[in-house]
Tab-separated table of C-alpha atoms in Angstrom:
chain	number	residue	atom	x	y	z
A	1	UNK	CA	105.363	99.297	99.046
A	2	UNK	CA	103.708	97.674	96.200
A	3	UNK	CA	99.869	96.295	96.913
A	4	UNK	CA	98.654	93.144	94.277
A	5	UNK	CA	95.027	93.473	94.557
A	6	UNK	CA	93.014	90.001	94.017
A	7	UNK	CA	89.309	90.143	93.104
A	8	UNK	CA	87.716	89.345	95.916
A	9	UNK	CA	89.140	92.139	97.659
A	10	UNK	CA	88.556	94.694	95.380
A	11	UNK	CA	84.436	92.973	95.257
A	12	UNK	CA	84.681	93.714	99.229
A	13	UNK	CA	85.646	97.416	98.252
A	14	UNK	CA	82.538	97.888	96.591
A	15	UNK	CA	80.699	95.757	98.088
A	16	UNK	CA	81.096	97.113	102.033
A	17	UNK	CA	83.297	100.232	102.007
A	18	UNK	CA	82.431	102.380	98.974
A	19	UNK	CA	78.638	102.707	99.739
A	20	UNK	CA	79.508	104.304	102.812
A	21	UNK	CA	81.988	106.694	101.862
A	22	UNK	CA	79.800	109.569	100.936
A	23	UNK	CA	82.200	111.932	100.197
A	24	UNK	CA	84.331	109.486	97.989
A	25	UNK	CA	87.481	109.508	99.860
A	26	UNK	CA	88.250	106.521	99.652
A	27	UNK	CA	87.125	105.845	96.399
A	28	UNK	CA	89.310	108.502	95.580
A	29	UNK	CA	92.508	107.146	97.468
A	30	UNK	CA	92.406	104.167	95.922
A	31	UNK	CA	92.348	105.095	92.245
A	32	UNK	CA	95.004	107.366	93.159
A	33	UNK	CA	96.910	104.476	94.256
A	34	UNK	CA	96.694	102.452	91.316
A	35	UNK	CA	97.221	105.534	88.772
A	36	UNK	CA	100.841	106.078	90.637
A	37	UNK	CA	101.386	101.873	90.460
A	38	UNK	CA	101.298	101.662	94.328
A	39	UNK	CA	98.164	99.322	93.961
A	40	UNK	CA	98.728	96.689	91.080
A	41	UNK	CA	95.792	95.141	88.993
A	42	UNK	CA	96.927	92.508	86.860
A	43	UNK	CA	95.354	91.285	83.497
A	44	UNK	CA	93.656	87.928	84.710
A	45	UNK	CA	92.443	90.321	87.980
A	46	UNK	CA	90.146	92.849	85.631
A	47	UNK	CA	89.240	89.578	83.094
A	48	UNK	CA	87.364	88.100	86.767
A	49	UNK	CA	85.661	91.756	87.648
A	50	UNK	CA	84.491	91.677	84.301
A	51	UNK	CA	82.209	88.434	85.177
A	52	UNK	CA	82.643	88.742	88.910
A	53	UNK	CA	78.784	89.706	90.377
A	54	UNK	CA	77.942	90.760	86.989
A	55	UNK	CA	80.804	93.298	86.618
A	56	UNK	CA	79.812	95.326	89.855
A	57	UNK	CA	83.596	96.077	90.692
A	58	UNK	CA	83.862	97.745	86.883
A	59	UNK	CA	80.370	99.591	87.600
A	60	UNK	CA	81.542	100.955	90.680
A	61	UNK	CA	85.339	102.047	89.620
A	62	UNK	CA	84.447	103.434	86.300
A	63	UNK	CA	87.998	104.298	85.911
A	64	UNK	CA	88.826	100.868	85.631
A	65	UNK	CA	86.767	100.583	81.973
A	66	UNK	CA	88.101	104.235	81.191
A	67	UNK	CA	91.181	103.686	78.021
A	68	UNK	CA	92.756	107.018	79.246
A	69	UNK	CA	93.006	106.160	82.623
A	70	UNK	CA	94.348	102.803	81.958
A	71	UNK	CA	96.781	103.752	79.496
A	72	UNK	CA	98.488	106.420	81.645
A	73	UNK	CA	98.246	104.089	84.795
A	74	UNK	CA	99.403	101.114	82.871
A	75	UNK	CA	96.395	99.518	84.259
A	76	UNK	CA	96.430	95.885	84.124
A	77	UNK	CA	99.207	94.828	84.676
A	78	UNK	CA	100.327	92.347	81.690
A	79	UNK	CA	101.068	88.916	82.623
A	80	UNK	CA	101.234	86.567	79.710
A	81	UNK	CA	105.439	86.588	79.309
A	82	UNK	CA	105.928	86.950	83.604
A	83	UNK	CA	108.447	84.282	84.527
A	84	UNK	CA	109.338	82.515	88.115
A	85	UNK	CA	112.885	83.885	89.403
A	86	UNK	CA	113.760	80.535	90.448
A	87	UNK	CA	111.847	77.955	88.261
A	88	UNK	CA	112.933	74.597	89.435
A	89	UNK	CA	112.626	75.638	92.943
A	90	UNK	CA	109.066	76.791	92.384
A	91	UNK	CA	107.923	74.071	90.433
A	92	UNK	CA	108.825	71.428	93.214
A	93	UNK	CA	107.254	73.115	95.718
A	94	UNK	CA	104.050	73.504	93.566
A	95	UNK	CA	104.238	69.134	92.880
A	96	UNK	CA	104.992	68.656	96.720
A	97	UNK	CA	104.497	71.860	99.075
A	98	UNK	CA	101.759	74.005	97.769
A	99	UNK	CA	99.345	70.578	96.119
A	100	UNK	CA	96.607	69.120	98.490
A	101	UNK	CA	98.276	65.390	98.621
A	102	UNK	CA	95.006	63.639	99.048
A	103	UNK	CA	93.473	65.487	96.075
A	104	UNK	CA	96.468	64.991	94.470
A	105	UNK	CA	96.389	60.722	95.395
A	106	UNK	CA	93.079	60.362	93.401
A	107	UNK	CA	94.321	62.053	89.955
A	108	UNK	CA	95.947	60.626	87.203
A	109	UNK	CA	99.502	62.319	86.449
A	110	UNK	CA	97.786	63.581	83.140
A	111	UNK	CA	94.888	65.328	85.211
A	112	UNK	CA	97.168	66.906	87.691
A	113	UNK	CA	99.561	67.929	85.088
A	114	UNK	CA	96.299	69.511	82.972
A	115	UNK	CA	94.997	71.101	86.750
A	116	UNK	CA	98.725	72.514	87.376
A	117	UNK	CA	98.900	74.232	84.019
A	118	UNK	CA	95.068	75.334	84.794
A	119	UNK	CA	96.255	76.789	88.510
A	120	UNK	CA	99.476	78.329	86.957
A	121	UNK	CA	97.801	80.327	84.491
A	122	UNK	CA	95.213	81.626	86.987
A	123	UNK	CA	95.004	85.276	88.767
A	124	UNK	CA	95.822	83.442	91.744
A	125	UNK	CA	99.193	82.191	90.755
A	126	UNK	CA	99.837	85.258	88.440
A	127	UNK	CA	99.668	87.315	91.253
A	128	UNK	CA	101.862	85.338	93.646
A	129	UNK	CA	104.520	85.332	90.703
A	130	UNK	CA	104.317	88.751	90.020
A	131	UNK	CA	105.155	89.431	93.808
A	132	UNK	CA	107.977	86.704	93.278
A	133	UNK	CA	109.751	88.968	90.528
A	134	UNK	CA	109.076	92.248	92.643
A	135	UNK	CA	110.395	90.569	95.656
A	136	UNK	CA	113.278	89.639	93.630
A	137	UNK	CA	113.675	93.255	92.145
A	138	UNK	CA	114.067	94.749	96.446
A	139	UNK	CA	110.644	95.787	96.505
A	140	UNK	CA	108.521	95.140	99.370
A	141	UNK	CA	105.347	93.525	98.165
A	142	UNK	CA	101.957	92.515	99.815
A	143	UNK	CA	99.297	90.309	98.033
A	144	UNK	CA	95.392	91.938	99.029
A	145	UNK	CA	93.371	88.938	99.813
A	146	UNK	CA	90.303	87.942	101.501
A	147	UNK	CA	90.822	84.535	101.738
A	148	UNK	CA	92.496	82.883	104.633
A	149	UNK	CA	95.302	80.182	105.203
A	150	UNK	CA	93.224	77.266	106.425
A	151	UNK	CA	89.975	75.618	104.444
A	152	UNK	CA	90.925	74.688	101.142
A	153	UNK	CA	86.894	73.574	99.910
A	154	UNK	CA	88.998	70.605	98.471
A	155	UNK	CA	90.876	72.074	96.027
A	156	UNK	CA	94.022	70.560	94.745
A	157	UNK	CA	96.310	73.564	95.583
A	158	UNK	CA	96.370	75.951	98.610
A	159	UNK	CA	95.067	79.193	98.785
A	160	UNK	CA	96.937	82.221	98.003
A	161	UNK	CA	97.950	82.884	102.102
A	162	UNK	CA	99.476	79.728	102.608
A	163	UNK	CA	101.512	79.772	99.151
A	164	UNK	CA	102.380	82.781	100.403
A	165	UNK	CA	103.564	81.971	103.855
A	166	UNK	CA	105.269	79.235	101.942
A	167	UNK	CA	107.176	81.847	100.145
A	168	UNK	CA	107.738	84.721	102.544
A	169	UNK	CA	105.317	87.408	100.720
A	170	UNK	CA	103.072	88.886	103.275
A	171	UNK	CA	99.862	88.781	102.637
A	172	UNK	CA	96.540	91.111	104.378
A	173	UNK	CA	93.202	91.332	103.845
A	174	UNK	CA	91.355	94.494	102.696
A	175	UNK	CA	90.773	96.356	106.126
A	176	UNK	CA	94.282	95.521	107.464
A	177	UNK	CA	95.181	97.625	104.080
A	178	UNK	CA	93.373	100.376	104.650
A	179	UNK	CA	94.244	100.707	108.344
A	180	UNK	CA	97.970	100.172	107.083
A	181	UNK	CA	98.063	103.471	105.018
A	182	UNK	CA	98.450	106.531	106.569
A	183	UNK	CA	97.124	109.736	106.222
A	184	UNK	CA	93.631	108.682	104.731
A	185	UNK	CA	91.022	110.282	106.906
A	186	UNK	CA	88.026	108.023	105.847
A	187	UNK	CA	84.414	109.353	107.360
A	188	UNK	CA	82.234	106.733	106.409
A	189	UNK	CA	78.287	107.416	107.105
């Protein structure tokens, strides 16, 4: 099973998990993960944690700032050349499935076009295409998110979960991950 990790989730880790977790287990299991590839950090992922709550995620995971670790864990992942399997299916359901329509009424073709390149380029969308080309590879993906399905704060396009849902990757949020993996005997204090 291959985890992508968004930034909010890995913010939650640090935030609410890893202060309790006196004995660093988890903090331990989870670098492990990513080192063997099991948990996947992609480029535009570690740009946000650099800014992100004034880089508290990189603070608290020094090995995600450390050029050895990185290097050997191929740590981000590099998205600038990733491709959609199936690019004219994907791009109509981005104009029609996954767009806010009455967001979408009040823009001018040139602004959505200029907000759909935005979106595509994002960690958000990266992430979802990644999955996309390990789904297509036989690997059974799940995209780490905290955010949920409904409430869009009036955004043009959906959030990550209901893309998602759109295009069968399963999706969790951070504690449904850790309860998911098994043999990590967390004591947190």
């Amino acid at each position: 099973m291959k985890v992508v990790i968004d930034t909010n989730s890995l913010l939650s880790l640090v935030r609410y998990y890893l202060p309790f977790d006196k004995k660093g287990v988890l903090f331990q299991f989870i670098k492990s993960k990513i080192e063997n590839g099991d948990i996947i950090i992609i480029d535009k992922v570690l740009e946000e944690c650099t800014y992100n709550s004034k880089g508290l995620v990189l603070s608290k995971l020094p090995y995600l700032t450390d050029k050895v670790f990185l290097k050997a864990s191929k740590v981000p992942y590099k998205t600038d050349s990733l491709l959609v399997p199936n690019t004219r299916q994907f791009f109509h359901q981005l104009n029609t499935v996954f767009v806010n329509s009455p967001i979408k009424r009040k823009l001018t073709e040139v602004e959505f076009e200029n907000q759909k390149s935005s979106f595509i380029e994002s960690a958000d969308m990266k992430q979802v295409i990644l999955s996309l080309n390990l789904k297509n590879q036989g690997e059974q993906v799940i995209i780490v998110t905290e955010e949920t399905e409904s409430s869009n704060d009036n955004k043009l396009f959906k959030k990550i979960p209901a893309i998602c849902k759109e295009l069968e990757i399963d999706t969790m949020t951070l504690p449904e991950l850790i309860a998911k993996y098994d043999g990590i005997d967390i004591d947190f204090q």
